PDB file of C-alpha atoms in Angstrom:
ATOM      1  CA  MET A   9     -19.062  73.909 158.822  1.00 47.00           C
ATOM      2  CA  LEU A  10     -18.389  72.877 155.225  1.00 43.00           C
ATOM      3  CA  ARG A  11     -16.683  69.692 156.397  1.00 51.00           C
ATOM      4  CA  LEU A  12     -19.674  68.844 158.581  1.00 46.00           C
ATOM      5  CA  ILE A  13     -22.215  69.352 155.789  1.00 48.00           C
ATOM      6  CA  THR A  14     -20.233  67.646 153.029  1.00 49.00           C
ATOM      7  CA  GLY A  15     -18.562  64.921 155.079  1.00 61.00           C
ATOM      8  CA  ILE A  16     -15.166  65.881 153.653  1.00 81.00           C
ATOM      9  CA  ARG A  17     -12.515  63.887 155.463  1.00 91.00           C
ATOM     10  CA  GLY A  18      -9.893  65.602 157.573  1.00 95.00           C
ATOM     11  CA  ALA A  19      -6.263  64.806 158.374  1.00 96.00           C
ATOM     12  CA  SER A  20      -7.269  61.631 160.206  1.00 97.00           C
ATOM     13  CA  GLY A  21      -8.795  60.191 157.048  1.00 97.00           C
ATOM     14  CA  PHE A  22     -12.258  60.368 158.592  1.00 97.00           C
ATOM     15  CA  GLY A  23     -15.004  62.968 158.697  1.00 95.00           C
ATOM     16  CA  SER A  24     -18.535  63.760 159.860  1.00 92.00           C
ATOM     17  CA  ALA A  25     -20.050  60.957 157.751  1.00 92.00           C
ATOM     18  CA  SER A  26     -17.709  58.287 159.152  1.00 96.00           C
ATOM     19  CA  THR A  27     -19.286  55.654 161.384  1.00 97.00           C
ATOM     20  CA  ALA A  28     -17.988  53.995 164.544  1.00 98.00           C
ATOM     21  CA  GLU A  29     -17.525  50.708 162.691  1.00 98.00           C
ATOM     22  CA  GLU A  30     -15.576  52.422 159.921  1.00 98.00           C
ATOM     23  CA  VAL A  31     -13.125  54.242 162.200  1.00 98.00           C
ATOM     24  CA  THR A  32     -12.374  51.053 164.165  1.00 98.00           C
ATOM     25  CA  ASP A  33     -12.137  48.722 161.180  1.00 98.00           C
ATOM     26  CA  GLY A  34      -9.130  46.445 161.571  1.00 98.00           C
ATOM     27  CA  VAL A  35      -8.484  47.407 165.204  1.00 98.00           C
ATOM     28  CA  ASP A  36      -8.125  44.416 167.537  1.00 98.00           C
ATOM     29  CA  ALA A  37      -9.238  45.433 171.036  1.00 98.00           C
ATOM     30  CA  THR A  38      -9.037  41.931 172.531  1.00 98.00           C
ATOM     31  CA  ALA A  39      -6.587  43.032 175.230  1.00 98.00           C
ATOM     32  CA  LEU A  40      -8.667  46.031 176.320  1.00 98.00           C
ATOM     33  CA  THR A  41     -11.117  46.424 179.204  1.00 98.00           C
ATOM     34  CA  VAL A  42     -13.388  49.432 178.819  1.00 99.00           C
ATOM     35  CA  ILE A  43     -15.867  51.194 181.102  1.00 99.00           C
ATOM     36  CA  ILE A  44     -18.539  53.237 179.323  1.00 98.00           C
ATOM     37  CA  THR A  45     -20.875  55.380 181.417  1.00 98.00           C
ATOM     38  CA  GLY A  46     -24.344  55.548 179.902  1.00 97.00           C
ATOM     39  CA  GLY A  47     -23.440  52.660 177.643  1.00 97.00           C
ATOM     40  CA  ALA A  48     -26.988  51.313 177.450  1.00 97.00           C
ATOM     41  CA  SER A  49     -28.603  53.898 175.190  1.00 95.00           C
ATOM     42  CA  GLY A  50     -27.959  56.387 172.395  1.00 94.00           C
ATOM     43  CA  ILE A  51     -24.393  56.842 171.211  1.00 96.00           C
ATOM     44  CA  GLY A  52     -23.202  55.116 174.389  1.00 97.00           C
ATOM     45  CA  LEU A  53     -24.941  51.923 173.273  1.00 97.00           C
ATOM     46  CA  GLU A  54     -23.440  52.166 169.789  1.00 98.00           C
ATOM     47  CA  THR A  55     -20.020  52.741 171.358  1.00 98.00           C
ATOM     48  CA  THR A  56     -20.533  49.645 173.500  1.00 98.00           C
ATOM     49  CA  ARG A  57     -21.667  47.572 170.514  1.00 98.00           C
ATOM     50  CA  VAL A  58     -18.757  48.565 168.286  1.00 98.00           C
ATOM     51  CA  LEU A  59     -16.042  48.175 170.924  1.00 98.00           C
ATOM     52  CA  ALA A  60     -17.484  44.754 171.794  1.00 98.00           C
ATOM     53  CA  LEU A  61     -17.453  43.943 168.075  1.00 98.00           C
ATOM     54  CA  ARG A  62     -13.739  44.794 168.110  1.00 98.00           C
ATOM     55  CA  LYS A  63     -13.416  42.225 170.948  1.00 98.00           C
ATOM     56  CA  ALA A  64     -12.944  44.596 173.901  1.00 98.00           C
ATOM     57  CA  HIS A  65     -14.364  43.595 177.286  1.00 98.00           C
ATOM     58  CA  VAL A  66     -16.927  46.316 177.940  1.00 98.00           C
ATOM     59  CA  ILE A  67     -18.465  47.228 181.280  1.00 98.00           C
ATOM     60  CA  ILE A  68     -21.671  49.227 180.902  1.00 98.00           C
ATOM     61  CA  ALA A  69     -22.097  51.668 183.781  1.00 98.00           C
ATOM     62  CA  ALA A  70     -25.797  52.523 183.868  1.00 98.00           C
ATOM     63  CA  ARG A  71     -28.445  53.987 186.138  1.00 97.00           C
ATOM     64  CA  ASN A  72     -31.245  51.916 184.584  1.00 97.00           C
ATOM     65  CA  MET A  73     -30.261  48.278 185.053  1.00 98.00           C
ATOM     66  CA  GLU A  74     -33.251  46.974 183.106  1.00 97.00           C
ATOM     67  CA  ALA A  75     -32.220  49.006 180.065  1.00 97.00           C
ATOM     68  CA  ALA A  76     -28.608  47.890 180.531  1.00 98.00           C
ATOM     69  CA  ASN A  77     -29.631  44.221 180.559  1.00 98.00           C
ATOM     70  CA  GLU A  78     -31.708  44.736 177.424  1.00 97.00           C
ATOM     71  CA  ALA A  79     -28.770  46.463 175.727  1.00 97.00           C
ATOM     72  CA  LYS A  80     -26.440  43.631 176.689  1.00 98.00           C
ATOM     73  CA  GLN A  81     -28.829  41.010 175.345  1.00 98.00           C
ATOM     74  CA  CYS A  82     -29.340  42.936 172.117  1.00 97.00           C
ATOM     75  CA  ILE A  83     -25.597  43.046 171.493  1.00 98.00           C
ATOM     76  CA  LEU A  84     -25.185  39.368 172.390  1.00 98.00           C
ATOM     77  CA  ASN A  85     -27.956  38.445 169.963  1.00 97.00           C
ATOM     78  CA  GLU A  86     -25.917  40.111 167.227  1.00 95.00           C
ATOM     79  CA  ASN A  87     -22.539  38.801 168.371  1.00 94.00           C
ATOM     80  CA  ARG A  88     -22.497  35.861 170.795  1.00 96.00           C
ATOM     81  CA  THR A  89     -18.779  36.260 171.508  1.00 95.00           C
ATOM     82  CA  SER A  90     -19.191  39.780 172.936  1.00 98.00           C
ATOM     83  CA  ARG A  91     -17.789  40.283 176.425  1.00 98.00           C
ATOM     84  CA  ILE A  92     -20.139  42.633 178.256  1.00 98.00           C
ATOM     85  CA  ASP A  93     -20.865  43.185 181.940  1.00 98.00           C
ATOM     86  CA  ILE A  94     -23.094  45.736 183.618  1.00 98.00           C
ATOM     87  CA  LEU A  95     -22.789  47.620 186.890  1.00 98.00           C
ATOM     88  CA  LYS A  96     -25.131  50.173 188.418  1.00 98.00           C
ATOM     89  CA  LEU A  97     -24.064  53.817 188.412  1.00 98.00           C
ATOM     90  CA  ASP A  98     -25.998  57.001 189.120  1.00 98.00           C
ATOM     91  CA  LEU A  99     -23.608  59.833 188.325  1.00 98.00           C
ATOM     92  CA  SER A 100     -25.745  62.410 190.135  1.00 98.00           C
ATOM     93  CA  SER A 101     -24.997  60.616 193.425  1.00 98.00           C
ATOM     94  CA  LEU A 102     -21.459  60.644 194.793  1.00 97.00           C
ATOM     95  CA  LYS A 103     -22.418  57.719 197.022  1.00 97.00           C
ATOM     96  CA  SER A 104     -23.431  55.720 193.942  1.00 98.00           C
ATOM     97  CA  VAL A 105     -20.210  56.673 192.152  1.00 98.00           C
ATOM     98  CA  LYS A 106     -18.161  55.399 195.090  1.00 97.00           C
ATOM     99  CA  ALA A 107     -20.195  52.175 195.227  1.00 98.00           C
ATOM    100  CA  PHE A 108     -19.684  51.602 191.505  1.00 98.00           C
ATOM    101  CA  ALA A 109     -15.932  52.101 191.790  1.00 98.00           C
ATOM    102  CA  ASP A 110     -15.752  49.750 194.770  1.00 98.00           C
ATOM    103  CA  ASN A 111     -17.784  47.108 192.942  1.00 98.00           C
ATOM    104  CA  PHE A 112     -15.636  47.351 189.832  1.00 98.00           C
ATOM    105  CA  LEU A 113     -12.360  47.217 191.737  1.00 98.00           C
ATOM    106  CA  ALA A 114     -13.623  44.153 193.620  1.00 98.00           C
ATOM    107  CA  LEU A 115     -13.817  42.315 190.281  1.00 98.00           C
ATOM    108  CA  ASN A 116     -10.018  42.593 190.046  1.00 98.00           C
ATOM    109  CA  LEU A 117     -10.173  43.370 186.343  1.00 98.00           C
ATOM    110  CA  PRO A 118      -7.691  45.531 184.438  1.00 98.00           C
ATOM    111  CA  LEU A 119      -8.893  48.916 183.177  1.00 98.00           C
ATOM    112  CA  ASN A 120      -7.459  50.281 179.948  1.00 98.00           C
ATOM    113  CA  ILE A 121     -10.103  52.755 178.811  1.00 99.00           C
ATOM    114  CA  LEU A 122     -12.634  54.941 180.613  1.00 99.00           C
ATOM    115  CA  ILE A 123     -15.255  56.648 178.460  1.00 99.00           C
ATOM    116  CA  ASN A 124     -17.152  59.328 180.385  1.00 98.00           C
ATOM    117  CA  ASN A 125     -20.144  59.326 178.062  1.00 98.00           C
ATOM    118  CA  ALA A 126     -23.321  59.651 180.141  1.00 97.00           C
ATOM    119  CA  GLY A 127     -25.076  62.953 180.673  1.00 96.00           C
ATOM    120  CA  ILE A 128     -28.275  64.931 180.953  1.00 96.00           C
ATOM    121  CA  MET A 129     -29.283  67.972 178.933  1.00 95.00           C
ATOM    122  CA  PHE A 130     -31.433  71.097 179.361  1.00 93.00           C
ATOM    123  CA  CYS A 131     -33.241  69.767 182.445  1.00 94.00           C
ATOM    124  CA  PRO A 132     -35.275  72.038 184.745  1.00 96.00           C
ATOM    125  CA  PHE A 133     -33.460  73.365 187.804  1.00 97.00           C
ATOM    126  CA  GLN A 134     -32.972  70.834 190.562  1.00 97.00           C
ATOM    127  CA  LEU A 135     -30.305  69.841 193.043  1.00 98.00           C
ATOM    128  CA  SER A 136     -28.706  66.428 193.284  1.00 97.00           C
ATOM    129  CA  GLU A 137     -28.907  64.430 196.501  1.00 96.00           C
ATOM    130  CA  ASP A 138     -25.552  66.022 197.356  1.00 97.00           C
ATOM    131  CA  GLY A 139     -27.030  69.511 196.965  1.00 96.00           C
ATOM    132  CA  ILE A 140     -25.375  70.363 193.648  1.00 97.00           C
ATOM    133  CA  GLU A 141     -27.041  71.694 190.482  1.00 98.00           C
ATOM    134  CA  MET A 142     -28.062  68.576 188.578  1.00 98.00           C
ATOM    135  CA  GLN A 143     -26.418  69.122 185.186  1.00 98.00           C
ATOM    136  CA  PHE A 144     -23.095  70.081 186.775  1.00 98.00           C
ATOM    137  CA  ALA A 145     -23.380  67.188 189.250  1.00 98.00           C
ATOM    138  CA  THR A 146     -24.154  64.574 186.597  1.00 98.00           C
ATOM    139  CA  ASN A 147     -22.187  65.707 183.581  1.00 98.00           C
ATOM    140  CA  HIS A 148     -19.043  66.871 185.340  1.00 98.00           C
ATOM    141  CA  LEU A 149     -18.722  66.138 189.043  1.00 98.00           C
ATOM    142  CA  GLY A 150     -19.827  62.503 188.912  1.00 98.00           C
ATOM    143  CA  HIS A 151     -17.370  61.795 186.111  1.00 98.00           C
ATOM    144  CA  PHE A 152     -14.612  63.766 187.855  1.00 98.00           C
ATOM    145  CA  TYR A 153     -15.051  61.669 191.016  1.00 98.00           C
ATOM    146  CA  LEU A 154     -15.358  58.397 189.092  1.00 98.00           C
ATOM    147  CA  THR A 155     -12.177  59.110 187.159  1.00 98.00           C
ATOM    148  CA  ASN A 156     -10.251  59.893 190.324  1.00 98.00           C
ATOM    149  CA  LEU A 157     -11.460  56.685 191.984  1.00 98.00           C
ATOM    150  CA  LEU A 158     -10.400  54.545 189.002  1.00 98.00           C
ATOM    151  CA  LEU A 159      -7.165  56.321 188.145  1.00 98.00           C
ATOM    152  CA  ASP A 160      -4.858  54.140 190.245  1.00 98.00           C
ATOM    153  CA  LYS A 161      -6.299  51.028 188.595  1.00 98.00           C
ATOM    154  CA  MET A 162      -5.680  52.563 185.166  1.00 98.00           C
ATOM    155  CA  LYS A 163      -2.092  53.454 186.086  1.00 98.00           C
ATOM    156  CA  GLU A 164      -1.514  49.952 187.426  1.00 98.00           C
ATOM    157  CA  THR A 165      -2.956  48.383 184.257  1.00 98.00           C
ATOM    158  CA  ALA A 166      -0.901  50.593 181.952  1.00 98.00           C
ATOM    159  CA  LYS A 167       2.284  49.807 183.874  1.00 98.00           C
ATOM    160  CA  SER A 168       1.754  46.046 184.093  1.00 98.00           C
ATOM    161  CA  THR A 169       0.604  45.553 180.490  1.00 98.00           C
ATOM    162  CA  GLY A 170       2.588  48.231 178.697  1.00 98.00           C
ATOM    163  CA  ILE A 171      -0.635  49.240 176.945  1.00 98.00           C
ATOM    164  CA  GLU A 172      -1.452  52.948 176.925  1.00 98.00           C
ATOM    165  CA  GLY A 173      -4.508  53.835 178.982  1.00 98.00           C
ATOM    166  CA  ARG A 174      -7.046  56.274 177.554  1.00 99.00           C
ATOM    167  CA  ILE A 175      -9.696  58.467 179.142  1.00 99.00           C
ATOM    168  CA  VAL A 176     -12.307  60.065 176.894  1.00 98.00           C
ATOM    169  CA  ASN A 177     -14.643  62.825 178.110  1.00 98.00           C
ATOM    170  CA  LEU A 178     -17.718  63.500 176.003  1.00 98.00           C
ATOM    171  CA  SER A 179     -18.141  67.240 175.785  1.00 97.00           C
ATOM    172  CA  SER A 180     -20.054  69.257 173.184  1.00 96.00           C
ATOM    173  CA  VAL A 181     -19.855  72.307 170.964  1.00 95.00           C
ATOM    174  CA  ALA A 182     -22.387  73.587 173.503  1.00 95.00           C
ATOM    175  CA  HIS A 183     -19.397  74.441 175.714  1.00 97.00           C
ATOM    176  CA  LEU A 184     -19.435  77.734 173.774  1.00 96.00           C
ATOM    177  CA  VAL A 185     -22.765  78.615 175.433  1.00 96.00           C
ATOM    178  CA  CYS A 186     -21.567  79.049 178.994  1.00 97.00           C
ATOM    179  CA  PRO A 187     -21.381  81.791 181.627  1.00 96.00           C
ATOM    180  CA  ARG A 188     -19.105  84.701 180.760  1.00 95.00           C
ATOM    181  CA  GLU A 189     -16.655  83.644 183.445  1.00 97.00           C
ATOM    182  CA  GLY A 190     -16.805  80.013 182.326  1.00 97.00           C
ATOM    183  CA  ILE A 191     -17.714  78.306 185.600  1.00 98.00           C
ATOM    184  CA  ARG A 192     -19.901  79.959 188.235  1.00 97.00           C
ATOM    185  CA  PHE A 193     -17.830  78.880 191.204  1.00 97.00           C
ATOM    186  CA  HIS A 194     -19.581  81.224 193.619  1.00 96.00           C
ATOM    187  CA  ASN A 195     -23.191  80.579 192.600  1.00 96.00           C
ATOM    188  CA  ILE A 196     -23.207  77.144 191.018  1.00 97.00           C
ATOM    189  CA  ASN A 197     -26.525  76.356 192.747  1.00 97.00           C
ATOM    190  CA  ASP A 198     -28.310  79.683 192.247  1.00 97.00           C
ATOM    191  CA  LYS A 199     -31.870  78.924 191.144  1.00 97.00           C
ATOM    192  CA  ASN A 200     -32.732  82.536 190.297  1.00 97.00           C
ATOM    193  CA  SER A 201     -30.015  82.890 187.649  1.00 95.00           C
ATOM    194  CA  TYR A 202     -30.396  79.346 186.315  1.00 97.00           C
ATOM    195  CA  GLN A 203     -30.720  78.917 182.552  1.00 96.00           C
ATOM    196  CA  ASP A 204     -30.905  75.319 181.406  1.00 96.00           C
ATOM    197  CA  LYS A 205     -28.882  75.758 178.203  1.00 96.00           C
ATOM    198  CA  VAL A 206     -26.187  77.879 179.867  1.00 97.00           C
ATOM    199  CA  ALA A 207     -25.935  75.354 182.712  1.00 97.00           C
ATOM    200  CA  TYR A 208     -25.523  72.568 180.176  1.00 97.00           C
ATOM    201  CA  GLY A 209     -22.830  74.531 178.349  1.00 98.00           C
ATOM    202  CA  GLN A 210     -21.070  75.121 181.662  1.00 98.00           C
ATOM    203  CA  SER A 211     -21.017  71.381 182.386  1.00 98.00           C
ATOM    204  CA  LYS A 212     -19.677  70.630 178.895  1.00 98.00           C
ATOM    205  CA  LEU A 213     -16.962  73.259 179.322  1.00 98.00           C
ATOM    206  CA  ALA A 214     -16.094  71.555 182.596  1.00 98.00           C
ATOM    207  CA  ASN A 215     -15.647  68.239 180.731  1.00 98.00           C
ATOM    208  CA  ILE A 216     -12.946  69.780 178.516  1.00 98.00           C
ATOM    209  CA  LEU A 217     -11.234  71.608 181.378  1.00 98.00           C
ATOM    210  CA  HIS A 218     -11.205  68.397 183.430  1.00 98.00           C
ATOM    211  CA  ALA A 219      -9.630  66.447 180.552  1.00 98.00           C
ATOM    212  CA  ASN A 220      -6.991  69.116 179.976  1.00 98.00           C
ATOM    213  CA  GLU A 221      -5.998  69.436 183.622  1.00 98.00           C
ATOM    214  CA  LEU A 222      -5.896  65.669 184.169  1.00 98.00           C
ATOM    215  CA  SER A 223      -3.809  65.309 181.022  1.00 98.00           C
ATOM    216  CA  ARG A 224      -1.353  67.896 182.333  1.00 98.00           C
ATOM    217  CA  ARG A 225      -1.050  66.155 185.694  1.00 98.00           C
ATOM    218  CA  LEU A 226      -0.541  62.716 184.164  1.00 98.00           C
ATOM    219  CA  GLN A 227       2.109  64.046 181.795  1.00 98.00           C
ATOM    220  CA  GLU A 228       3.990  65.599 184.709  1.00 98.00           C
ATOM    221  CA  GLU A 229       3.781  62.270 186.508  1.00 98.00           C
ATOM    222  CA  GLY A 230       4.930  60.328 183.472  1.00 98.00           C
ATOM    223  CA  ALA A 231       1.881  58.043 183.524  1.00 98.00           C
ATOM    224  CA  ASN A 232       1.133  56.092 180.351  1.00 98.00           C
ATOM    225  CA  ILE A 233      -2.442  57.432 180.097  1.00 98.00           C
ATOM    226  CA  THR A 234      -3.885  59.954 177.655  1.00 98.00           C
ATOM    227  CA  VAL A 235      -6.935  62.135 178.291  1.00 99.00           C
ATOM    228  CA  ASN A 236      -8.952  63.802 175.543  1.00 98.00           C
ATOM    229  CA  SER A 237     -12.403  65.307 175.049  1.00 98.00           C
ATOM    230  CA  VAL A 238     -14.768  64.940 172.105  1.00 98.00           C
ATOM    231  CA  HIS A 239     -17.801  66.564 170.532  1.00 96.00           C
ATOM    232  CA  PRO A 240     -19.917  63.735 169.093  1.00 95.00           C
ATOM    233  CA  GLY A 241     -22.094  65.997 166.935  1.00 89.00           C
ATOM    234  CA  LEU A 242     -25.794  66.755 166.838  1.00 82.00           C
ATOM    235  CA  ILE A 243     -27.704  63.505 167.311  1.00 78.00           C
ATOM    236  CA  MET A 244     -31.356  63.037 168.260  1.00 56.00           C
ATOM    237  CA  THR A 245     -31.268  60.759 171.322  1.00 50.00           C
ATOM    238  CA  ASN A 246     -33.034  60.447 174.685  1.00 53.00           C
ATOM    239  CA  LEU A 247     -30.554  63.023 175.979  1.00 51.00           C
ATOM    240  CA  MET A 248     -32.816  65.656 174.420  1.00 47.00           C
ATOM    241  CA  ARG A 249     -36.003  64.503 176.151  1.00 47.00           C
ATOM    242  CA  HIS A 250     -36.322  67.767 178.125  1.00 44.00           C
ATOM    243  CA  SER A 251     -36.363  69.788 174.896  1.00 47.00           C
ATOM    244  CA  ALA A 252     -37.591  67.300 172.296  1.00 49.00           C
ATOM    245  CA  PHE A 253     -40.005  69.682 170.556  1.00 48.00           C
ATOM    246  CA  LEU A 254     -37.413  72.466 170.325  1.00 49.00           C
ATOM    247  CA  MET A 255     -34.775  70.052 168.996  1.00 44.00           C
ATOM    248  CA  ARG A 256     -37.118  68.613 166.366  1.00 50.00           C
ATOM    249  CA  LEU A 257     -38.020  72.128 165.247  1.00 45.00           C
ATOM    250  CA  LEU A 258     -34.340  73.082 165.114  1.00 44.00           C
ATOM    251  CA  ARG A 259     -33.572  69.958 163.129  1.00 43.00           C
ATOM    252  CA  VAL A 260     -36.000  71.007 160.386  1.00 41.00           C
ATOM    253  CA  PHE A 261     -33.920  74.132 159.736  1.00 39.00           C
ATOM    254  CA  THR A 262     -30.498  72.564 160.320  1.00 40.00           C
ATOM    255  CA  CYS A 263     -31.032  69.086 158.884  1.00 42.00           C
ATOM    256  CA  LEU A 264     -27.656  69.012 157.136  1.00 46.00           C
ATOM    257  CA  LEU A 265     -25.806  69.428 160.440  1.00 58.00           C
ATOM    258  CA  TRP A 266     -27.256  66.358 162.171  1.00 68.00           C
ATOM    259  CA  LYS A 267     -25.736  62.893 162.394  1.00 91.00           C
ATOM    260  CA  ASN A 268     -27.197  59.453 162.909  1.00 92.00           C
ATOM    261  CA  VAL A 269     -26.176  57.383 165.937  1.00 94.00           C
ATOM    262  CA  PRO A 270     -23.418  55.334 164.198  1.00 96.00           C
ATOM    263  CA  GLN A 271     -21.871  58.605 163.008  1.00 96.00           C
ATOM    264  CA  GLY A 272     -22.332  60.155 166.457  1.00 96.00           C
ATOM    265  CA  ALA A 273     -20.357  57.371 168.141  1.00 97.00           C
ATOM    266  CA  ALA A 274     -17.509  57.541 165.629  1.00 98.00           C
ATOM    267  CA  THR A 275     -15.378  60.226 167.285  1.00 98.00           C
ATOM    268  CA  THR A 276     -15.603  58.540 170.694  1.00 98.00           C
ATOM    269  CA  CYS A 277     -14.542  55.178 169.264  1.00 98.00           C
ATOM    270  CA  TYR A 278     -11.784  56.785 167.203  1.00 98.00           C
ATOM    271  CA  VAL A 279     -10.272  58.591 170.179  1.00 98.00           C
ATOM    272  CA  ALA A 280     -10.723  55.549 172.442  1.00 98.00           C
ATOM    273  CA  ILE A 281      -8.912  52.875 170.427  1.00 98.00           C
ATOM    274  CA  HIS A 282      -7.428  54.086 167.149  1.00 98.00           C
ATOM    275  CA  PRO A 283      -3.661  53.414 167.091  1.00 98.00           C
ATOM    276  CA  SER A 284      -2.905  56.699 165.301  1.00 98.00           C
ATOM    277  CA  LEU A 285      -3.660  58.552 168.544  1.00 98.00           C
ATOM    278  CA  ASN A 286      -1.040  56.830 170.670  1.00 98.00           C
ATOM    279  CA  GLY A 287       0.537  59.505 172.862  1.00 98.00           C
ATOM    280  CA  VAL A 288      -1.958  62.199 171.845  1.00 98.00           C
ATOM    281  CA  THR A 289      -3.351  63.874 174.974  1.00 98.00           C
ATOM    282  CA  GLY A 290      -5.058  67.054 176.159  1.00 98.00           C
ATOM    283  CA  LYS A 291      -6.814  67.573 172.825  1.00 98.00           C
ATOM    284  CA  TYR A 292     -10.399  68.200 171.677  1.00 98.00           C
ATOM    285  CA  PHE A 293     -11.846  66.219 168.780  1.00 98.00           C
ATOM    286  CA  SER A 294     -14.848  66.631 166.498  1.00 96.00           C
ATOM    287  CA  ASP A 295     -15.699  64.559 163.408  1.00 96.00           C
ATOM    288  CA  CYS A 296     -12.698  62.335 164.244  1.00 97.00           C
ATOM    289  CA  ASN A 297     -10.273  65.234 163.833  1.00 97.00           C
ATOM    290  CA  GLU A 298      -8.549  67.541 166.269  1.00 97.00           C
ATOM    291  CA  TYR A 299     -10.165  70.972 166.673  1.00 96.00           C
ATOM    292  CA  LYS A 300      -9.436  74.000 168.806  1.00 96.00           C
ATOM    293  CA  PRO A 301     -12.120  74.546 171.484  1.00 97.00           C
ATOM    294  CA  SER A 302     -13.047  77.930 172.951  1.00 97.00           C
ATOM    295  CA  LYS A 303     -10.564  80.233 174.668  1.00 98.00           C
ATOM    296  CA  LEU A 304     -12.160  79.423 178.029  1.00 98.00           C
ATOM    297  CA  ALA A 305     -11.739  75.705 177.353  1.00 98.00           C
ATOM    298  CA  ARG A 306      -7.999  76.324 176.868  1.00 98.00           C
ATOM    299  CA  ASP A 307      -7.628  78.414 180.041  1.00 98.00           C
ATOM    300  CA  GLU A 308      -5.144  76.566 182.271  1.00 98.00           C
ATOM    301  CA  VAL A 309      -5.904  78.681 185.340  1.00 98.00           C
ATOM    302  CA  LEU A 310      -9.636  78.040 184.984  1.00 98.00           C
ATOM    303  CA  ALA A 311      -8.920  74.306 184.637  1.00 98.00           C
ATOM    304  CA  ARG A 312      -6.882  74.262 187.849  1.00 98.00           C
ATOM    305  CA  ASN A 313      -9.511  76.263 189.707  1.00 98.00           C
ATOM    306  CA  LEU A 314     -12.191  73.819 188.540  1.00 98.00           C
ATOM    307  CA  TRP A 315     -10.066  70.906 189.736  1.00 98.00           C
ATOM    308  CA  ASP A 316      -9.784  72.396 193.225  1.00 98.00           C
ATOM    309  CA  PHE A 317     -13.446  73.426 193.269  1.00 98.00           C
ATOM    310  CA  SER A 318     -14.554  69.915 192.293  1.00 98.00           C
ATOM    311  CA  ASN A 319     -12.413  68.291 194.966  1.00 98.00           C
ATOM    312  CA  ASN A 320     -13.798  70.702 197.576  1.00 97.00           C
ATOM    313  CA  LEU A 321     -17.393  69.854 196.584  1.00 97.00           C
ATOM    314  CA  ILE A 322     -16.665  66.140 196.883  1.00 97.00           C
ATOM    315  CA  ASN A 323     -14.904  66.506 200.230  1.00 95.00           C
ATOM    316  CA  ALA A 324     -17.769  68.607 201.617  1.00 92.00           C
ATOM    317  CA  SER A 325     -20.341  66.073 200.462  1.00 87.00           C
ATOM    318  CA  GLN A 326     -18.382  63.165 201.947  1.00 79.00           C
ATOM    319  CA  LYS A 327     -18.254  64.866 205.332  1.00 69.00           C
ATOM    320  CA  ILE A 328     -22.052  65.155 205.282  1.00 62.00           C
ATOM    321  CA  ILE A 329     -22.429  61.490 204.266  1.00 58.00           C
ATOM    322  CA  ASP A 330     -20.041  60.350 207.023  1.00 56.00           C
ATOM    323  CA  LYS A 331     -21.992  62.115 209.767  1.00 49.00           C
TER     324      LYS A 331
END
């Protein structure tokens, strides 16, 4: 807490006051192709801008194509040499996730970095088109499916280029506010017991568990890809539109704990491209430094159960789509 308030730098040399530009200063990302989900707004947009500034080729994966085009143009107005493309992606729809992956793979581009950034927060209860609670569907399952669909391309790129691939899952300190058992496997869609903040925390816990389990599997396989999760910090963005009044009220009493957008994107950018993290995998970062997440987030059995549960949900949904 003291580090967050004071901005004292940690072992990495960076801290809560560090910005995305600062933590990537001097890093040449010319050889890197990056996909950023939700890269058209909030900290996703700042992540896109800074990685493009460092000369990476960035693909914005966005649900709102108009906003994505505006974001692209805004970045190009600042830096005409930026390499940015946009592709449509609605993470709440497994059909859309599959279409995005197919469209990207058809471009025959390499893929070095996948940043699973997009998300929704504290929304009223609703089911996705696949019949899955919306926060879990969007924040976790869509990213889980997308990552699986792009993983072979990442392995191929890492092998052919010799450049380490990196996957970054945006989680949150909110993973602490989750069901007692961690993930409600048996009543994930129960409307009667639904609590928006607990459901959000559950989805953020799932982001860490997914990163940890994927990291374990890739290490066993010997793949040259790291997987880590990050907490960006408290930032007022459109993500909080379902609870804007509550968040503004909270901010009055916790003003010292909040970050601006450039600070909020710093940890993502640091974990995505900083050379000091070569070979570092299965970790959780906050304020550009490694932290220990909750006990549930470190539960290997829970992570494996979530992996199987997620695959079963996807397989069940695909059978319905194929009918």
